[in-house]
mmCIF file of C-alpha atoms in Angstrom:
data_model
loop_
_atom_site.group_PDB
_atom_site.id
_atom_site.type_symbol
_atom_site.label_atom_id
_atom_site.label_comp_id
_atom_site.label_asym_id
_atom_site.label_seq_id
_atom_site.Cartn_x
_atom_site.Cartn_y
_atom_site.Cartn_z
ATOM 1 C CA VAL A 14 0.040 0.033 -0.016
ATOM 2 C CA SER A 15 1.178 3.482 -0.802
ATOM 3 C CA PRO A 16 2.038 5.545 2.403
ATOM 4 C CA HIS A 17 0.079 8.737 1.392
ATOM 5 C CA ASP A 18 -3.215 9.495 2.968
ATOM 6 C CA PRO A 19 -3.354 6.266 4.985
ATOM 7 C CA GLU A 20 -6.610 7.267 6.765
ATOM 8 C CA ALA A 21 -8.832 6.916 3.526
ATOM 9 C CA PHE A 22 -7.212 3.562 2.783
ATOM 10 C CA VAL A 23 -7.810 2.308 6.386
ATOM 11 C CA VAL A 24 -11.479 3.294 6.331
ATOM 12 C CA GLY A 25 -12.152 1.731 3.026
ATOM 13 C CA PHE A 26 -10.160 -1.405 3.834
ATOM 14 C CA LEU A 27 -11.947 -1.891 7.162
ATOM 15 C CA PHE A 28 -15.327 -1.468 5.371
ATOM 16 C CA THR A 29 -14.720 -3.764 2.405
ATOM 17 C CA GLU A 30 -13.226 -6.410 4.677
ATOM 18 C CA GLU A 31 -16.326 -6.161 6.692
ATOM 19 C CA ILE A 32 -14.336 -5.415 9.919
ATOM 20 C CA VAL A 33 -16.537 -2.287 10.374
ATOM 21 C CA ARG A 34 -19.972 -1.724 9.020
ATOM 22 C CA VAL A 35 -20.178 2.048 9.597
ATOM 23 C CA LEU A 36 -17.570 4.767 9.985
ATOM 24 C CA ASP A 37 -18.574 5.306 13.670
ATOM 25 C CA GLU A 38 -17.182 1.792 14.559
ATOM 26 C CA ILE A 39 -13.693 3.179 14.068
ATOM 27 C CA GLU A 40 -12.620 4.657 17.420
ATOM 28 C CA SER A 41 -9.407 6.248 16.233
ATOM 29 C CA ILE A 42 -6.754 6.218 13.587
ATOM 30 C CA LYS A 43 -3.353 7.512 14.468
ATOM 31 C CA ARG A 44 -0.268 7.944 12.392
ATOM 32 C CA ASP A 45 3.204 7.816 13.652
ATOM 33 C CA GLY A 46 5.639 8.068 10.684
ATOM 34 C CA ASN A 47 4.826 5.073 8.474
ATOM 35 C CA VAL A 48 2.942 3.245 11.154
ATOM 36 C CA VAL A 49 -0.769 3.483 11.386
ATOM 37 C CA SER A 50 -2.664 2.378 14.450
ATOM 38 C CA VAL A 51 -6.387 1.604 14.322
ATOM 39 C CA LEU A 52 -8.781 1.042 17.189
ATOM 40 C CA THR A 53 -12.321 -0.128 16.476
ATOM 41 C CA LYS A 54 -15.183 -0.230 18.954
ATOM 42 C CA ASN A 55 -15.617 -4.005 18.420
ATOM 43 C CA PRO A 56 -11.924 -5.233 18.272
ATOM 44 C CA PHE A 57 -13.170 -8.914 18.316
ATOM 45 C CA ARG A 58 -14.915 -8.467 14.924
ATOM 46 C CA GLY A 59 -12.724 -9.477 11.930
ATOM 47 C CA GLY A 60 -13.210 -10.096 8.377
ATOM 48 C CA GLY A 61 -11.095 -13.217 8.342
ATOM 49 C CA GLY A 62 -13.669 -15.957 8.750
ATOM 50 C CA LYS A 63 -15.993 -14.731 5.936
ATOM 51 C CA LYS A 64 -13.380 -14.048 3.400
ATOM 52 C CA ILE A 65 -13.867 -15.940 0.126
ATOM 53 C CA VAL A 66 -10.957 -16.960 -1.865
ATOM 54 C CA LEU A 67 -11.654 -15.896 -5.487
ATOM 55 C CA SER A 68 -8.483 -16.819 -7.370
ATOM 56 C CA GLY A 69 -5.122 -18.188 -6.991
ATOM 57 C CA CYS A 70 -1.814 -18.485 -8.520
ATOM 58 C CA GLY A 71 -2.277 -18.942 -12.362
ATOM 59 C CA GLY A 72 -5.975 -17.463 -12.285
ATOM 60 C CA THR A 73 -7.469 -20.711 -11.061
ATOM 61 C CA THR A 74 -10.565 -20.575 -8.881
ATOM 62 C CA SER A 75 -10.083 -22.321 -5.481
ATOM 63 C CA HIS A 76 -13.681 -21.722 -4.117
ATOM 64 C CA LEU A 77 -16.465 -19.289 -5.212
ATOM 65 C CA ASP A 78 -19.780 -19.119 -3.206
ATOM 66 C CA THR A 79 -21.739 -16.313 -4.378
ATOM 67 C CA LYS A 80 -24.475 -17.148 -1.911
ATOM 68 C CA ARG A 81 -22.134 -15.853 0.792
ATOM 69 C CA LEU A 82 -21.698 -12.414 -0.923
ATOM 70 C CA PRO A 83 -23.924 -9.384 -0.078
ATOM 71 C CA LYS A 84 -26.913 -8.847 -2.301
ATOM 72 C CA LEU A 85 -26.972 -5.517 -4.146
ATOM 73 C CA THR A 86 -29.918 -3.225 -3.065
ATOM 74 C CA SER A 87 -29.175 -0.120 -5.135
ATOM 75 C CA PRO A 88 -31.811 1.413 -7.395
ATOM 76 C CA LEU A 89 -29.009 3.465 -9.289
ATOM 77 C CA THR A 90 -29.272 3.726 -13.004
ATOM 78 C CA VAL A 91 -26.427 5.750 -14.877
ATOM 79 C CA PRO A 92 -26.694 7.052 -18.286
ATOM 80 C CA LEU A 93 -23.776 5.943 -20.450
ATOM 81 C CA PRO A 94 -22.661 9.546 -21.203
ATOM 82 C CA ARG A 95 -22.155 10.022 -17.453
ATOM 83 C CA ILE A 96 -20.011 7.044 -17.342
ATOM 84 C CA VAL A 97 -17.920 8.182 -20.149
ATOM 85 C CA GLU A 98 -17.783 11.788 -18.512
ATOM 86 C CA ALA A 99 -16.600 10.340 -15.269
ATOM 87 C CA MET A 100 -13.957 7.968 -16.984
ATOM 88 C CA ASP A 101 -12.547 10.967 -18.801
ATOM 89 C CA GLN A 102 -12.272 12.931 -15.433
ATOM 90 C CA LEU A 103 -10.640 9.852 -13.927
ATOM 91 C CA LEU A 104 -8.018 9.495 -16.560
ATOM 92 C CA ALA A 105 -7.262 13.249 -16.663
ATOM 93 C CA SER A 106 -6.714 13.098 -12.759
ATOM 94 C CA ARG A 107 -3.928 10.460 -13.378
ATOM 95 C CA ALA A 108 -1.999 13.305 -15.041
ATOM 96 C CA GLU A 109 -1.427 14.782 -11.646
ATOM 97 C CA PRO A 110 1.428 13.100 -9.826
ATOM 98 C CA VAL A 111 0.270 11.252 -6.723
ATOM 99 C CA PRO A 112 3.047 9.923 -4.379
ATOM 100 C CA GLY A 113 3.289 6.094 -4.703
ATOM 101 C CA GLY A 114 0.293 5.889 -6.928
ATOM 102 C CA ILE A 115 0.304 4.132 -10.410
ATOM 103 C CA HIS A 116 -3.264 2.799 -10.493
ATOM 104 C CA THR A 117 -6.296 5.039 -9.989
ATOM 105 C CA ALA A 118 -9.777 4.224 -8.838
ATOM 106 C CA ALA A 119 -12.767 6.492 -8.282
ATOM 107 C CA LEU A 120 -16.372 6.684 -7.159
ATOM 108 C CA ALA A 121 -18.822 8.966 -9.027
ATOM 109 C CA GLY A 122 -22.499 9.609 -8.823
ATOM 110 C CA ARG A 123 -25.061 10.743 -11.311
ATOM 111 C CA GLU A 124 -23.920 14.245 -10.378
ATOM 112 C CA GLY A 125 -21.318 15.635 -8.019
ATOM 113 C CA PRO A 126 -17.481 15.459 -7.968
ATOM 114 C CA LEU A 127 -15.475 12.459 -8.654
ATOM 115 C CA LEU A 128 -13.652 10.907 -5.584
ATOM 116 C CA ALA A 129 -10.395 9.581 -7.127
ATOM 117 C CA ALA A 130 -7.533 7.881 -5.264
ATOM 118 C CA SER A 131 -4.267 6.218 -6.484
ATOM 119 C CA ASP A 132 -2.172 3.558 -5.237
ATOM 120 C CA ILE A 133 0.245 0.842 -6.053
ATOM 121 C CA GLY A 134 -2.596 -1.687 -6.577
ATOM 122 C CA LEU A 135 -5.929 -1.193 -8.042
ATOM 123 C CA HIS A 136 -7.786 -2.888 -5.158
ATOM 124 C CA ASN A 137 -5.935 -0.595 -2.779
ATOM 125 C CA ALA A 138 -7.084 2.518 -4.823
ATOM 126 C CA LEU A 139 -10.606 1.313 -4.670
ATOM 127 C CA ASP A 140 -10.403 0.922 -0.874
ATOM 128 C CA ARG A 141 -8.977 4.457 -0.776
ATOM 129 C CA ALA A 142 -11.858 5.807 -3.001
ATOM 130 C CA ILE A 143 -14.454 4.002 -0.770
ATOM 131 C CA GLY A 144 -12.830 5.452 2.356
ATOM 132 C CA LEU A 145 -12.966 8.969 0.832
ATOM 133 C CA ALA A 146 -16.830 8.539 0.079
ATOM 134 C CA LEU A 147 -17.387 7.115 3.540
ATOM 135 C CA GLN A 148 -15.505 10.071 5.186
ATOM 136 C CA ALA A 149 -17.609 12.349 2.911
ATOM 137 C CA LYS A 150 -20.791 10.602 3.977
ATOM 138 C CA ARG A 151 -21.785 9.712 0.508
ATOM 139 C CA ASP A 152 -24.349 6.985 -0.093
ATOM 140 C CA LEU A 153 -22.359 4.320 -1.695
ATOM 141 C CA SER A 154 -25.431 2.594 -3.297
ATOM 142 C CA ARG A 155 -25.819 5.943 -5.283
ATOM 143 C CA THR A 156 -22.200 5.732 -6.658
ATOM 144 C CA PHE A 157 -20.540 3.714 -9.319
ATOM 145 C CA ALA A 158 -16.681 2.722 -9.379
ATOM 146 C CA LEU A 159 -14.287 3.436 -12.060
ATOM 147 C CA SER A 160 -10.802 1.809 -12.656
ATOM 148 C CA SER A 161 -7.873 3.041 -14.674
ATOM 149 C CA ASP A 162 -6.935 -0.372 -15.566
ATOM 150 C CA ARG A 163 -8.303 -3.977 -15.233
ATOM 151 C CA ILE A 164 -11.143 -5.163 -13.033
ATOM 152 C CA SER A 165 -10.298 -8.002 -10.880
ATOM 153 C CA SER A 166 -12.568 -10.394 -8.988
ATOM 154 C CA GLU A 167 -11.426 -8.686 -5.676
ATOM 155 C CA MET A 168 -12.641 -5.405 -6.900
ATOM 156 C CA VAL A 169 -15.949 -6.805 -7.903
ATOM 157 C CA ARG A 170 -16.065 -8.332 -4.379
ATOM 158 C CA LYS A 171 -15.354 -4.942 -2.791
ATOM 159 C CA CYS A 172 -18.090 -3.277 -4.738
ATOM 160 C CA LEU A 173 -20.661 -5.938 -3.671
ATOM 161 C CA VAL A 174 -19.804 -5.525 -0.058
ATOM 162 C CA ALA A 175 -19.963 -1.718 -0.424
ATOM 163 C CA ASN A 176 -23.270 -2.041 -2.402
ATOM 164 C CA ILE A 177 -21.834 -0.137 -5.378
ATOM 165 C CA PRO A 178 -23.827 -1.579 -8.220
ATOM 166 C CA LEU A 179 -21.557 -0.635 -11.247
ATOM 167 C CA ILE A 180 -17.861 -0.702 -12.086
ATOM 168 C CA ALA A 181 -16.455 0.480 -15.330
ATOM 169 C CA SER A 182 -12.926 0.497 -16.652
ATOM 170 C CA ARG A 183 -10.794 1.360 -19.683
ATOM 171 C CA GLY A 184 -9.077 -2.043 -19.201
ATOM 172 C CA THR A 185 -10.241 -5.527 -19.711
ATOM 173 C CA PRO A 186 -11.852 -7.288 -16.680
ATOM 174 C CA THR A 187 -10.603 -10.685 -15.739
ATOM 175 C CA SER A 188 -12.903 -13.603 -16.653
ATOM 176 C CA LEU A 189 -13.432 -14.350 -13.073
ATOM 177 C CA ALA A 190 -14.474 -10.784 -12.390
ATOM 178 C CA VAL A 191 -17.012 -11.005 -15.225
ATOM 179 C CA ASP A 192 -18.253 -14.459 -13.980
ATOM 180 C CA LEU A 193 -18.751 -13.130 -10.464
ATOM 181 C CA ALA A 194 -20.405 -9.847 -11.697
ATOM 182 C CA GLU A 195 -22.833 -11.922 -13.826
ATOM 183 C CA ARG A 196 -23.707 -14.193 -10.927
ATOM 184 C CA THR A 197 -24.388 -11.317 -8.540
ATOM 185 C CA GLY A 198 -26.082 -8.728 -10.642
ATOM 186 C CA LEU A 199 -23.197 -6.222 -10.568
ATOM 187 C CA CYS A 200 -22.889 -4.344 -13.693
ATOM 188 C CA ALA A 201 -19.287 -4.421 -14.928
#
């Protein structure tokens, strides 16, 4: 993970790993140099027991149980021109240097500003964007995700957990991401 703006990453990661369900469950996030300490109101809840292994080395599937994934409940519809406009904004934002960021992900709505974040990995960038949206008190079910590169099955899983109904990219999604999106009703 890139060291810049760790708070947004931590908030998004804790949420997409289902360690916290709402922002208020995070008691504190403290940074001391490169070390980030987090205290949650329920330190005994962890995401480890529910994690689904989506892929392994070589792209093979170990286990995929879509029944264990959250169901989308978003009524969002987005006109194609809005998706294209938001993607153009995302790609233009990549021209600005971001420390440690080589991939960019963003959340957008039918209106409103784009919340973009960069990181070493796309899934980390998506966690940062989700963290920014949660900190801004955005309703994630009324947003859609954008990716500067490929869409992985892990990104699809994060969108499902966050109730984000659509993810778009300028890159090619993995076959497992497409399969997972089709099985769960996520528009990818």
